[in-house]
């Protein structure tokens, strides 16, 4: 199953900070993996992202 298929109907998604950083920085090693989560096609679906950040 592809990420696009798994996200059909998802309206709330918990995401760690690393994938967000990979997407924003367009990290060449990981951007193709996270693009389906944050990319262009997600604009047509109302999704709430819950992003966790732990600081010490």
Short mmCIF file of N, CA and C in Angstrom, two decimals:
data_model
loop_
_atom_site.label_atom_id
_atom_site.label_comp_id
_atom_site.label_asym_id
_atom_site.label_seq_id
_atom_site.Cartn_x
_atom_site.Cartn_y
_atom_site.Cartn_z
N UNK A 1 0.85 -1.18 0.00
CA UNK A 1 0.00 0.00 0.00
C UNK A 1 0.89 1.24 0.00
N UNK A 2 0.51 2.21 -0.80
CA UNK A 2 1.24 3.46 -0.87
C UNK A 2 0.70 4.43 0.18
N UNK A 3 1.53 5.41 0.54
CA UNK A 3 1.13 6.40 1.53
C UNK A 3 -0.14 7.12 1.09
N UNK A 4 -0.22 7.47 -0.18
CA UNK A 4 -1.42 8.17 -0.69
C UNK A 4 -2.68 7.37 -0.40
N UNK A 5 -2.62 6.06 -0.61
CA UNK A 5 -3.78 5.21 -0.37
C UNK A 5 -4.09 5.11 1.12
N UNK A 6 -3.06 5.02 1.94
CA UNK A 6 -3.26 4.90 3.38
C UNK A 6 -3.85 6.17 3.99
N UNK A 7 -3.63 7.32 3.36
CA UNK A 7 -4.10 8.59 3.91
C UNK A 7 -5.51 8.97 3.45
N UNK A 8 -6.12 8.16 2.60
CA UNK A 8 -7.47 8.46 2.14
C UNK A 8 -8.41 8.48 3.34
N UNK A 9 -9.12 9.57 3.51
CA UNK A 9 -10.08 9.70 4.59
C UNK A 9 -9.49 10.13 5.92
N UNK A 10 -8.17 10.31 5.98
CA UNK A 10 -7.53 10.73 7.22
C UNK A 10 -7.72 12.24 7.40
N UNK A 11 -8.20 12.63 8.57
CA UNK A 11 -8.39 14.06 8.82
C UNK A 11 -7.50 14.58 9.94
N UNK A 12 -6.88 13.68 10.67
CA UNK A 12 -5.96 14.09 11.74
C UNK A 12 -4.79 13.12 11.71
N UNK A 13 -3.57 13.68 11.71
CA UNK A 13 -2.38 12.86 11.57
C UNK A 13 -1.30 13.34 12.54
N UNK A 14 -0.80 12.43 13.36
CA UNK A 14 0.31 12.75 14.26
C UNK A 14 1.61 12.56 13.48
N UNK A 15 2.48 13.56 13.53
CA UNK A 15 3.74 13.51 12.80
C UNK A 15 4.86 13.99 13.72
N UNK A 16 5.94 13.25 13.75
CA UNK A 16 7.12 13.69 14.48
C UNK A 16 7.73 14.88 13.73
N UNK A 17 8.61 15.62 14.37
CA UNK A 17 9.18 16.81 13.74
C UNK A 17 10.12 16.50 12.58
N UNK A 18 10.79 15.37 12.61
CA UNK A 18 11.78 15.05 11.56
C UNK A 18 11.18 15.09 10.15
N UNK A 19 10.05 14.43 9.87
CA UNK A 19 9.49 14.50 8.52
C UNK A 19 9.12 15.92 8.08
N UNK A 20 8.68 16.73 9.02
CA UNK A 20 8.36 18.13 8.71
C UNK A 20 9.63 18.86 8.27
N UNK A 21 10.70 18.66 9.00
CA UNK A 21 11.98 19.29 8.66
C UNK A 21 12.48 18.80 7.31
N UNK A 22 12.37 17.50 7.05
CA UNK A 22 12.79 16.96 5.75
C UNK A 22 12.02 17.63 4.62
N UNK A 23 10.73 17.84 4.82
CA UNK A 23 9.91 18.44 3.78
C UNK A 23 10.26 19.92 3.59
N UNK A 24 10.33 20.66 4.66
CA UNK A 24 10.62 22.09 4.58
C UNK A 24 11.99 22.35 3.99
N UNK A 25 12.98 21.58 4.40
CA UNK A 25 14.34 21.76 3.90
C UNK A 25 14.57 21.08 2.55
N UNK A 26 13.56 20.35 2.06
CA UNK A 26 13.68 19.61 0.80
C UNK A 26 14.90 18.69 0.82
N UNK A 27 15.07 17.98 1.94
CA UNK A 27 16.20 17.07 2.12
C UNK A 27 16.18 16.02 1.00
N UNK A 28 17.24 15.97 0.18
CA UNK A 28 17.25 15.08 -0.99
C UNK A 28 17.15 13.60 -0.63
N UNK A 29 17.55 13.23 0.56
CA UNK A 29 17.51 11.83 0.96
C UNK A 29 16.08 11.39 1.35
N UNK A 30 15.28 12.31 1.87
CA UNK A 30 13.98 11.93 2.42
C UNK A 30 12.77 12.62 1.81
N UNK A 31 12.96 13.67 1.03
CA UNK A 31 11.82 14.46 0.55
C UNK A 31 10.83 13.63 -0.26
N UNK A 32 11.30 12.68 -1.03
CA UNK A 32 10.38 11.84 -1.82
C UNK A 32 9.51 10.96 -0.92
N UNK A 33 10.00 10.65 0.27
CA UNK A 33 9.23 9.82 1.20
C UNK A 33 8.15 10.62 1.92
N UNK A 34 8.43 11.89 2.21
CA UNK A 34 7.46 12.70 2.96
C UNK A 34 6.57 13.56 2.06
N UNK A 35 6.91 13.69 0.81
CA UNK A 35 6.11 14.49 -0.13
C UNK A 35 4.64 14.07 -0.14
N UNK A 36 4.31 12.78 -0.15
CA UNK A 36 2.90 12.40 -0.17
C UNK A 36 2.13 12.85 1.08
N UNK A 37 2.82 13.07 2.17
CA UNK A 37 2.16 13.48 3.42
C UNK A 37 1.83 14.96 3.40
N UNK A 38 2.76 15.78 2.93
CA UNK A 38 2.59 17.23 3.00
C UNK A 38 2.40 17.90 1.65
N UNK A 39 2.57 17.15 0.58
CA UNK A 39 2.66 17.71 -0.76
C UNK A 39 1.38 18.32 -1.32
N UNK A 40 1.45 18.66 -2.58
CA UNK A 40 0.42 19.41 -3.29
C UNK A 40 -0.96 18.77 -3.19
N UNK A 41 -1.07 17.47 -3.34
CA UNK A 41 -2.39 16.84 -3.35
C UNK A 41 -3.09 16.90 -1.99
N UNK A 42 -2.36 17.14 -0.90
CA UNK A 42 -2.99 17.22 0.42
C UNK A 42 -3.73 18.55 0.60
N UNK A 43 -3.49 19.51 -0.28
CA UNK A 43 -4.16 20.81 -0.17
C UNK A 43 -5.67 20.70 -0.38
N UNK A 44 -6.09 19.69 -1.11
CA UNK A 44 -7.52 19.57 -1.39
C UNK A 44 -8.25 18.80 -0.29
N UNK A 45 -7.53 18.33 0.71
CA UNK A 45 -8.13 17.58 1.81
C UNK A 45 -7.86 18.34 3.10
N UNK A 46 -8.88 18.55 3.90
CA UNK A 46 -8.71 19.25 5.16
C UNK A 46 -8.11 18.26 6.18
N UNK A 47 -6.85 18.47 6.51
CA UNK A 47 -6.14 17.59 7.44
C UNK A 47 -5.52 18.43 8.54
N UNK A 48 -5.70 17.99 9.76
CA UNK A 48 -5.06 18.63 10.90
C UNK A 48 -3.83 17.81 11.26
N UNK A 49 -2.68 18.46 11.31
CA UNK A 49 -1.45 17.80 11.66
C UNK A 49 -1.14 18.08 13.13
N UNK A 50 -0.86 17.04 13.87
CA UNK A 50 -0.44 17.17 15.26
C UNK A 50 1.04 16.86 15.26
N UNK A 51 1.85 17.87 15.60
CA UNK A 51 3.30 17.72 15.52
C UNK A 51 3.88 17.79 16.92
N UNK A 52 4.69 16.80 17.23
CA UNK A 52 5.29 16.73 18.56
C UNK A 52 6.71 17.22 18.53
N UNK A 53 7.06 17.90 19.58
CA UNK A 53 8.43 18.35 19.73
C UNK A 53 8.80 18.21 21.20
N UNK A 54 9.88 17.52 21.46
CA UNK A 54 10.33 17.35 22.83
C UNK A 54 11.63 18.11 23.01
N UNK A 55 11.64 18.98 23.98
CA UNK A 55 12.86 19.72 24.30
C UNK A 55 13.21 19.47 25.74
N UNK A 56 14.49 19.49 25.99
CA UNK A 56 14.96 19.26 27.37
C UNK A 56 15.71 20.45 27.86
#
